[in-house]
Amino acid sequence: MSAPLLDLPATGPRFPADRSGVAILGAGTIAQSAHLPAYAQHDVGVTGVWSRDPSRTAGIRDRFPGVGRVYASADELLADPEVRFVDLATGPEGRLAWLERIVDAGKHVLAQKPLVATSEDLAALPAVLARADAAGVRVAVNQNGRWAPPWRLTTLLLRRGDLGEVVGVTHVLDKALPPLVGTPFDDVRHMLLTDYLLHWVDVTRTWLATAPEGHGEVVAVRAYDSRVPGQPAAAKNPWSATVELSTAGGATATLRIAGNAVASEPSCPFWVHGTTGTARGSVLLDSDRLSLDHGDGVVDLPLRGAWFVDGFAATMGELMCAVAEDCQPENSAADAARSVALVLAAAASADADGAPVRVGAR
């Protein structure tokens, strides 16, 4: 059943009238495969880029004619008066130091996810964000998965009450893992829990948080990961991971990677069960879909856009709109830090053989 007459909220990126003045600090693989294509597609003005490795930016203006210049140094980028927004696309190591430099330069910043990767940096983050607030600088995080069309529409429908209060959320990754062996990602302990699943944890926390009166606050995390049959010996990280979230109001969520799944039609299906209805969908790999079921039939909802690259444009657009509207962005660093706390708790639980880790108080 289609849904042409439903009053559905828009899920795509939104921008203020002026979408200029972006500079990318750390123009590596993800910046060139997703950030720059997103900015080109959505007419975001890229003042320039910088990379610690000059070979990364060689020929970049030929590939992306919208890039104004290649900076000789990070200092030159931060000193440019035309730069209003810094897309901080480096890894999480040294993230707080970069944030402090950008804040001191008076630039708003969109930081790559994960915002931070250690409990020590997470504990130090509030002081950096207070420094940004004092300087009138907005800090957002590139949690681009929030704007994957099926996930984004689910979020907006939950916020307006279309499913009632969330009872449970389930995600299954029915797809092969990306190449990990020999990559820097494989050197990260509990990589699936702390990095790969962060988008899934983040959007799930966002859905649970739509519950009233703090009922959606995640208060406990249980997680475990394990090596699986067929996993090569050279792989340092386990290829199976499960995360379970429990909330103050009793709602729960489960996120599951069974292993390196063999699938002719790979997908990432999800279910959101609410007190008045159920949303069923999938993201990635041309599997995007979303339907609503209120017990009297299933309605297939139309979707527009794609996670890659609209989600990357949307995170910057949200930051720009927050600056123009003088408010905090939906993907603020303070909000994204709550998701980081959950994945760090998941790693701690895995280290404790799956024992629950408390992250809040009832």
GROMACS .gro file of C-alpha atoms in nm:
model
  362
    1MET     CA    1   0.000   0.000   0.000
    2SER     CA    2   0.149   0.337  -0.096
    3ALA     CA    3   0.110   0.659   0.099
    4PRO     CA    4   0.076   0.951  -0.148
    5LEU     CA    5  -0.174   1.135   0.073
    6LEU     CA    6   0.011   1.115   0.404
    7ASP     CA    7   0.141   1.443   0.539
    8LEU     CA    8   0.505   1.340   0.567
    9PRO     CA    9   0.778   1.569   0.700
   10ALA     CA   10   1.073   1.654   0.475
   11THR     CA   11   1.384   1.447   0.547
   12GLY     CA   12   1.649   1.615   0.334
   13PRO     CA   13   1.916   1.869   0.427
   14ARG     CA   14   1.810   2.221   0.517
   15PHE     CA   15   2.028   2.530   0.479
   16PRO     CA   16   2.010   2.901   0.552
   17ALA     CA   17   2.030   3.150   0.265
   18ASP     CA   18   2.408   3.180   0.303
   19ARG     CA   19   2.580   2.843   0.281
   20SER     CA   20   2.932   2.971   0.214
   21GLY     CA   21   3.257   2.978   0.409
   22VAL     CA   22   3.336   2.609   0.470
   23ALA     CA   23   3.694   2.484   0.493
   24ILE     CA   24   3.788   2.119   0.533
   25LEU     CA   25   4.069   2.048   0.778
   26GLY     CA   26   4.185   1.695   0.705
   27ALA     CA   27   4.099   1.632   0.339
   28GLY     CA   28   4.152   1.256   0.338
   29THR     CA   29   3.950   0.963   0.205
   30ILE     CA   30   3.615   1.031   0.371
   31ALA     CA   31   3.634   1.403   0.296
   32GLN     CA   32   3.690   1.338  -0.073
   33SER     CA   33   3.448   1.047  -0.107
   34ALA     CA   34   3.157   1.199   0.089
   35HIS     CA   35   3.205   1.551   0.227
   36LEU     CA   36   3.315   1.724  -0.093
   37PRO     CA   37   3.061   1.544  -0.317
   38ALA     CA   38   2.787   1.638  -0.069
   39TYR     CA   39   2.891   2.002  -0.066
   40ALA     CA   40   2.909   2.011  -0.445
   41GLN     CA   41   2.565   1.853  -0.478
   42HIS     CA   42   2.407   2.099  -0.234
   43ASP     CA   43   2.593   2.415  -0.343
   44VAL     CA   44   2.789   2.456  -0.020
   45GLY     CA   45   3.068   2.706  -0.069
   46VAL     CA   46   3.405   2.542   0.004
   47THR     CA   47   3.662   2.815   0.068
   48GLY     CA   48   3.946   2.566   0.079
   49VAL     CA   49   4.097   2.244   0.212
   50TRP     CA   50   4.407   2.132   0.397
   51SER     CA   51   4.566   1.795   0.463
   52ARG     CA   52   4.872   1.708   0.666
   53ASP     CA   53   4.977   1.494   0.367
   54PRO     CA   54   5.010   1.719   0.058
   55SER     CA   55   4.971   1.419  -0.171
   56ARG     CA   56   4.609   1.392  -0.052
   57THR     CA   57   4.522   1.732  -0.194
   58ALA     CA   58   4.726   1.711  -0.515
   59GLY     CA   59   4.482   1.769  -0.801
   60ILE     CA   60   4.187   1.811  -0.567
   61ARG     CA   61   4.071   2.133  -0.735
   62ASP     CA   62   4.061   1.949  -1.069
   63ARG     CA   63   3.837   1.681  -0.915
   64PHE     CA   64   3.630   1.933  -0.719
   65PRO     CA   65   3.625   2.267  -0.906
   66GLY     CA   66   3.420   2.425  -0.629
   67VAL     CA   67   3.716   2.414  -0.390
   68GLY     CA   68   3.857   2.766  -0.365
   69ARG     CA   69   4.212   2.687  -0.262
   70VAL     CA   70   4.449   2.441  -0.096
   71TYR     CA   71   4.594   2.584   0.224
   72ALA     CA   72   4.962   2.542   0.297
   73SER     CA   73   4.896   2.485   0.666
   74ALA     CA   74   4.622   2.451   0.924
   75ASP     CA   75   4.725   2.789   1.063
   76GLU     CA   76   4.665   2.947   0.723
   77LEU     CA   77   4.320   2.787   0.707
   78LEU     CA   78   4.225   2.906   1.055
   79ALA     CA   79   4.349   3.259   0.985
   80ASP     CA   80   4.142   3.298   0.668
   81PRO     CA   81   3.864   3.553   0.739
   82GLU     CA   82   3.647   3.397   0.467
   83VAL     CA   83   3.625   3.071   0.665
   84ARG     CA   84   3.321   3.062   0.893
   85PHE     CA   85   3.285   2.685   0.935
   86VAL     CA   86   3.560   2.427   0.976
   87ASP     CA   87   3.478   2.072   0.873
   88LEU     CA   88   3.717   1.887   1.105
   89ALA     CA   89   3.761   1.560   0.918
   90THR     CA   90   4.061   1.422   1.107
   91GLY     CA   91   4.048   1.113   1.329
   92PRO     CA   92   3.948   1.132   1.696
   93GLU     CA   93   4.307   1.134   1.823
   94GLY     CA   94   4.394   1.489   1.919
   95ARG     CA   95   4.034   1.598   1.861
   96LEU     CA   96   4.014   1.820   2.171
   97ALA     CA   97   4.331   2.007   2.079
   98TRP     CA   98   4.194   2.074   1.730
   99LEU     CA   99   3.863   2.192   1.875
  100GLU     CA  100   4.043   2.435   2.104
  101ARG     CA  101   4.243   2.578   1.812
  102ILE     CA  102   3.933   2.619   1.599
  103VAL     CA  103   3.736   2.778   1.883
  104ASP     CA  104   4.024   3.019   1.952
  105ALA     CA  105   4.013   3.114   1.583
  106GLY     CA  106   3.643   3.200   1.622
  107LYS     CA  107   3.521   2.943   1.369
  108HIS     CA  108   3.217   2.716   1.404
  109VAL     CA  109   3.308   2.351   1.370
  110LEU     CA  110   3.161   2.027   1.240
  111ALA     CA  111   3.370   1.743   1.384
  112GLN     CA  112   3.390   1.398   1.230
  113LYS     CA  113   3.249   1.109   1.432
  114PRO     CA  114   3.338   0.963   1.674
  115LEU     CA  115   3.364   1.297   1.852
  116VAL     CA  116   3.613   1.146   2.097
  117ALA     CA  117   3.735   0.790   2.144
  118THR     CA  118   3.839   0.764   2.510
  119SER     CA  119   3.670   0.813   2.846
  120GLU     CA  120   3.943   1.062   2.937
  121ASP     CA  121   3.864   1.283   2.638
  122LEU     CA  122   3.492   1.247   2.704
  123ALA     CA  123   3.544   1.372   3.059
  124ALA     CA  124   3.748   1.668   2.931
  125LEU     CA  125   3.499   1.760   2.659
  126PRO     CA  126   3.259   1.976   2.868
  127ALA     CA  127   3.535   2.226   2.945
  128VAL     CA  128   3.612   2.262   2.575
  129LEU     CA  129   3.242   2.309   2.492
  130ALA     CA  130   3.208   2.570   2.769
  131ARG     CA  131   3.499   2.753   2.609
  132ALA     CA  132   3.317   2.739   2.274
  133ASP     CA  133   2.996   2.871   2.428
  134ALA     CA  134   3.184   3.160   2.585
  135ALA     CA  135   3.330   3.243   2.244
  136GLY     CA  136   2.992   3.221   2.069
  137VAL     CA  137   3.109   2.923   1.865
  138ARG     CA  138   2.880   2.631   1.773
  139VAL     CA  139   3.026   2.279   1.775
  140ALA     CA  140   2.842   2.003   1.591
  141VAL     CA  141   2.926   1.643   1.503
  142ASN     CA  142   2.902   1.471   1.167
  143GLN     CA  143   2.647   1.210   1.281
  144ASN     CA  144   2.533   1.184   0.920
  145GLY     CA  145   2.344   0.857   0.977
  146ARG     CA  146   2.069   1.054   1.152
  147TRP     CA  147   1.978   1.189   0.807
  148ALA     CA  148   1.970   0.855   0.624
  149PRO     CA  149   1.619   0.894   0.473
  150PRO     CA  150   1.451   0.590   0.638
  151TRP     CA  151   1.608   0.673   0.976
  152ARG     CA  152   1.533   1.045   0.945
  153LEU     CA  153   1.169   0.990   0.858
  154THR     CA  154   1.137   0.745   1.149
  155THR     CA  155   1.280   1.010   1.383
  156LEU     CA  156   1.038   1.277   1.265
  157LEU     CA  157   0.738   1.043   1.283
  158LEU     CA  158   0.831   0.943   1.638
  159ARG     CA  159   0.867   1.307   1.740
  160ARG     CA  160   0.516   1.387   1.625
  161GLY     CA  161   0.374   1.078   1.797
  162ASP     CA  162   0.286   0.857   1.499
  163LEU     CA  163   0.395   0.539   1.679
  164GLY     CA  164   0.312   0.633   2.036
  165GLU     CA  165   0.590   0.572   2.287
  166VAL     CA  166   0.879   0.350   2.181
  167VAL     CA  167   0.863  -0.001   2.326
  168GLY     CA  168   1.162  -0.155   2.148
  169VAL     CA  169   1.414  -0.103   1.869
  170THR     CA  170   1.590  -0.378   1.675
  171HIS     CA  171   1.867  -0.350   1.415
  172VAL     CA  172   2.026  -0.635   1.218
  173LEU     CA  173   2.318  -0.585   0.982
  174ASP     CA  174   2.249  -0.838   0.708
  175LYS     CA  175   2.551  -0.752   0.498
  176ALA     CA  176   2.921  -0.812   0.463
  177LEU     CA  177   3.160  -0.611   0.674
  178PRO     CA  178   3.382  -0.358   0.494
  179PRO     CA  179   3.747  -0.459   0.447
  180LEU     CA  180   3.908  -0.441   0.792
  181VAL     CA  181   4.218  -0.658   0.791
  182GLY     CA  182   4.530  -0.447   0.758
  183THR     CA  183   4.344  -0.117   0.797
  184PRO     CA  184   4.385   0.130   1.087
  185PHE     CA  185   4.029   0.044   1.196
  186ASP     CA  186   4.140  -0.309   1.283
  187ASP     CA  187   4.385  -0.162   1.535
  188VAL     CA  188   4.099  -0.009   1.738
  189ARG     CA  189   3.993  -0.235   2.026
  190HIS     CA  190   3.626  -0.333   2.006
  191MET     CA  191   3.607  -0.144   1.676
  192LEU     CA  192   3.262  -0.273   1.586
  193LEU     CA  193   3.123  -0.159   1.920
  194THR     CA  194   3.295   0.177   1.952
  195ASP     CA  195   3.317   0.297   1.591
  196TYR     CA  196   3.128   0.094   1.333
  197LEU     CA  197   2.803   0.069   1.530
  198LEU     CA  198   2.814   0.429   1.653
  199HIS     CA  199   2.567   0.548   1.387
  200TRP     CA  200   2.324   0.272   1.489
  201VAL     CA  201   2.365   0.347   1.859
  202ASP     CA  202   2.326   0.720   1.796
  203VAL     CA  203   2.004   0.698   1.595
  204THR     CA  204   1.860   0.443   1.839
  205ARG     CA  205   1.932   0.673   2.133
  206THR     CA  206   1.763   0.954   1.938
  207TRP     CA  207   1.451   0.737   1.892
  208LEU     CA  208   1.440   0.623   2.254
  209ALA     CA  209   1.477   0.985   2.367
  210THR     CA  210   1.139   1.075   2.213
  211ALA     CA  211   0.973   0.916   2.519
  212PRO     CA  212   0.821   1.167   2.766
  213GLU     CA  213   0.955   1.269   3.108
  214GLY     CA  214   1.299   1.110   3.072
  215HIS     CA  215   1.157   0.760   3.018
  216GLY     CA  216   1.379   0.724   2.712
  217GLU     CA  217   1.707   0.784   2.894
  218VAL     CA  218   1.942   0.488   2.844
  219VAL     CA  219   2.044   0.366   3.188
  220ALA     CA  220   2.230   0.042   3.111
  221VAL     CA  221   2.435  -0.104   2.827
  222ARG     CA  222   2.522  -0.467   2.774
  223ALA     CA  223   2.750  -0.575   2.490
  224TYR     CA  224   2.966  -0.858   2.372
  225ASP     CA  225   3.178  -0.932   2.067
  226SER     CA  226   3.340  -1.253   1.945
  227ARG     CA  227   3.538  -1.405   1.666
  228VAL     CA  228   3.332  -1.612   1.423
  229PRO     CA  229   3.387  -1.919   1.204
  230GLY     CA  230   3.564  -1.828   0.882
  231GLN     CA  231   3.718  -1.513   1.023
  232PRO     CA  232   4.083  -1.490   0.910
  233ALA     CA  233   4.351  -1.518   1.175
  234ALA     CA  234   4.496  -1.186   1.060
  235ALA     CA  235   4.179  -1.004   1.167
  236LYS     CA  236   4.248  -0.842   1.505
  237ASN     CA  237   3.890  -0.744   1.586
  238PRO     CA  238   3.597  -0.981   1.642
  239TRP     CA  239   3.351  -0.990   1.354
  240SER     CA  240   3.040  -1.044   1.563
  241ALA     CA  241   2.896  -0.783   1.797
  242THR     CA  242   2.575  -0.728   1.991
  243VAL     CA  243   2.467  -0.421   2.188
  244GLU     CA  244   2.166  -0.408   2.418
  245LEU     CA  245   2.031  -0.081   2.559
  246SER     CA  246   1.785  -0.047   2.848
  247THR     CA  247   1.596   0.273   2.931
  248ALA     CA  248   1.450   0.426   3.246
  249GLY     CA  249   1.098   0.369   3.113
  250GLY     CA  250   1.150   0.001   3.025
  251ALA     CA  251   1.200   0.028   2.649
  252THR     CA  252   1.490  -0.174   2.511
  253ALA     CA  253   1.700  -0.190   2.196
  254THR     CA  254   1.917  -0.457   2.035
  255LEU     CA  255   2.180  -0.403   1.766
  256ARG     CA  256   2.326  -0.714   1.606
  257ILE     CA  257   2.614  -0.792   1.370
  258ALA     CA  258   2.616  -1.170   1.327
  259GLY     CA  259   2.943  -1.169   1.137
  260ASN     CA  260   3.054  -1.124   0.779
  261ALA     CA  261   2.710  -1.202   0.635
  262VAL     CA  262   2.675  -1.355   0.289
  263ALA     CA  263   2.383  -1.182   0.120
  264SER     CA  264   2.277  -1.149  -0.244
  265GLU     CA  265   2.057  -0.853  -0.145
  266PRO     CA  266   2.242  -0.699   0.151
  267SER     CA  267   2.055  -0.464   0.381
  268CYS     CA  268   2.041  -0.320   0.730
  269PRO     CA  269   1.683  -0.381   0.844
  270PHE     CA  270   1.537  -0.221   1.154
  271TRP     CA  271   1.215  -0.231   1.351
  272VAL     CA  272   1.075   0.032   1.586
  273HIS     CA  273   0.785  -0.099   1.792
  274GLY     CA  274   0.570   0.161   1.962
  275THR     CA  275   0.258   0.160   2.176
  276THR     CA  276   0.036   0.250   1.878
  277GLY     CA  277   0.227   0.123   1.576
  278THR     CA  278   0.539  -0.028   1.421
  279ALA     CA  279   0.791   0.111   1.173
  280ARG     CA  280   0.986  -0.136   0.960
  281GLY     CA  281   1.265  -0.032   0.729
  282SER     CA  282   1.620  -0.069   0.603
  283VAL     CA  283   1.916   0.152   0.516
  284LEU     CA  284   2.221   0.135   0.286
  285LEU     CA  285   2.313  -0.072  -0.020
  286ASP     CA  286   2.004   0.029  -0.221
  287SER     CA  287   1.784  -0.131   0.045
  288ASP     CA  288   1.622   0.193   0.166
  289ARG     CA  289   1.260   0.142   0.263
  290LEU     CA  290   1.017   0.233   0.541
  291SER     CA  291   0.664   0.123   0.623
  292LEU     CA  292   0.413   0.198   0.897
  293ASP     CA  293   0.181  -0.057   1.053
  294HIS     CA  294  -0.094   0.056   1.289
  295GLY     CA  295  -0.256  -0.285   1.306
  296ASP     CA  296  -0.500  -0.225   1.020
  297GLY     CA  297  -0.260  -0.262   0.726
  298VAL     CA  298   0.091  -0.173   0.620
  299VAL     CA  299   0.163   0.161   0.451
  300ASP     CA  300   0.482   0.194   0.243
  301LEU     CA  301   0.626   0.543   0.277
  302PRO     CA  302   0.800   0.728  -0.008
  303LEU     CA  303   1.164   0.817   0.049
  304ARG     CA  304   1.388   1.073  -0.117
  305GLY     CA  305   1.765   1.105  -0.120
  306ALA     CA  306   2.027   0.875   0.028
  307TRP     CA  307   2.252   0.854   0.333
  308PHE     CA  308   2.554   0.898   0.105
  309VAL     CA  309   2.579   1.186   0.035
  310ASP     CA  310   2.274   1.377   0.159
  311GLY     CA  311   2.346   1.288   0.522
  312PHE     CA  312   2.685   1.457   0.500
  313ALA     CA  313   2.530   1.773   0.360
  314ALA     CA  314   2.259   1.767   0.627
  315THR     CA  315   2.499   1.773   0.921
  316MET     CA  316   2.670   2.085   0.790
  317GLY     CA  317   2.335   2.237   0.696
  318GLU     CA  318   2.205   2.182   1.048
  319LEU     CA  319   2.509   2.360   1.192
  320MET     CA  320   2.468   2.651   0.949
  321CYS     CA  321   2.100   2.684   1.037
  322ALA     CA  322   2.180   2.679   1.409
  323VAL     CA  323   2.425   2.966   1.363
  324ALA     CA  324   2.176   3.162   1.153
  325GLU     CA  325   1.895   3.095   1.404
  326ASP     CA  326   2.113   3.143   1.715
  327CYS     CA  327   2.037   2.804   1.867
  328GLN     CA  328   2.213   2.475   1.929
  329PRO     CA  329   2.221   2.232   1.634
  330GLU     CA  330   2.038   1.903   1.666
  331ASN     CA  331   2.374   1.730   1.616
  332SER     CA  332   2.548   1.939   1.882
  333ALA     CA  333   2.866   1.805   2.036
  334ALA     CA  334   2.697   1.789   2.376
  335ASP     CA  335   2.422   1.568   2.234
  336ALA     CA  336   2.658   1.347   2.030
  337ALA     CA  337   2.872   1.296   2.341
  338ARG     CA  338   2.583   1.098   2.493
  339SER     CA  339   2.615   0.844   2.213
  340VAL     CA  340   2.992   0.825   2.266
  341ALA     CA  341   2.926   0.747   2.633
  342LEU     CA  342   2.708   0.454   2.527
  343VAL     CA  343   2.963   0.296   2.291
  344LEU     CA  344   3.237   0.336   2.552
  345ALA     CA  345   3.005   0.162   2.799
  346ALA     CA  346   2.953  -0.112   2.539
  347ALA     CA  347   3.329  -0.168   2.519
  348ALA     CA  348   3.351  -0.179   2.899
  349SER     CA  349   3.069  -0.435   2.907
  350ALA     CA  350   3.244  -0.651   2.647
  351ASP     CA  351   3.560  -0.639   2.859
  352ALA     CA  352   3.347  -0.763   3.150
  353ASP     CA  353   3.214  -1.061   2.951
  354GLY     CA  354   2.883  -0.891   2.878
  355ALA     CA  355   2.802  -0.766   3.226
  356PRO     CA  356   2.566  -0.465   3.215
  357VAL     CA  357   2.727  -0.123   3.259
  358ARG     CA  358   2.519   0.150   3.420
  359VAL     CA  359   2.522   0.484   3.240
  360GLY     CA  360   2.242   0.668   3.419
  361ALA     CA  361   2.022   0.661   3.725
  362ARG     CA  362   1.658   0.560   3.753
   0.00000   0.00000   0.00000
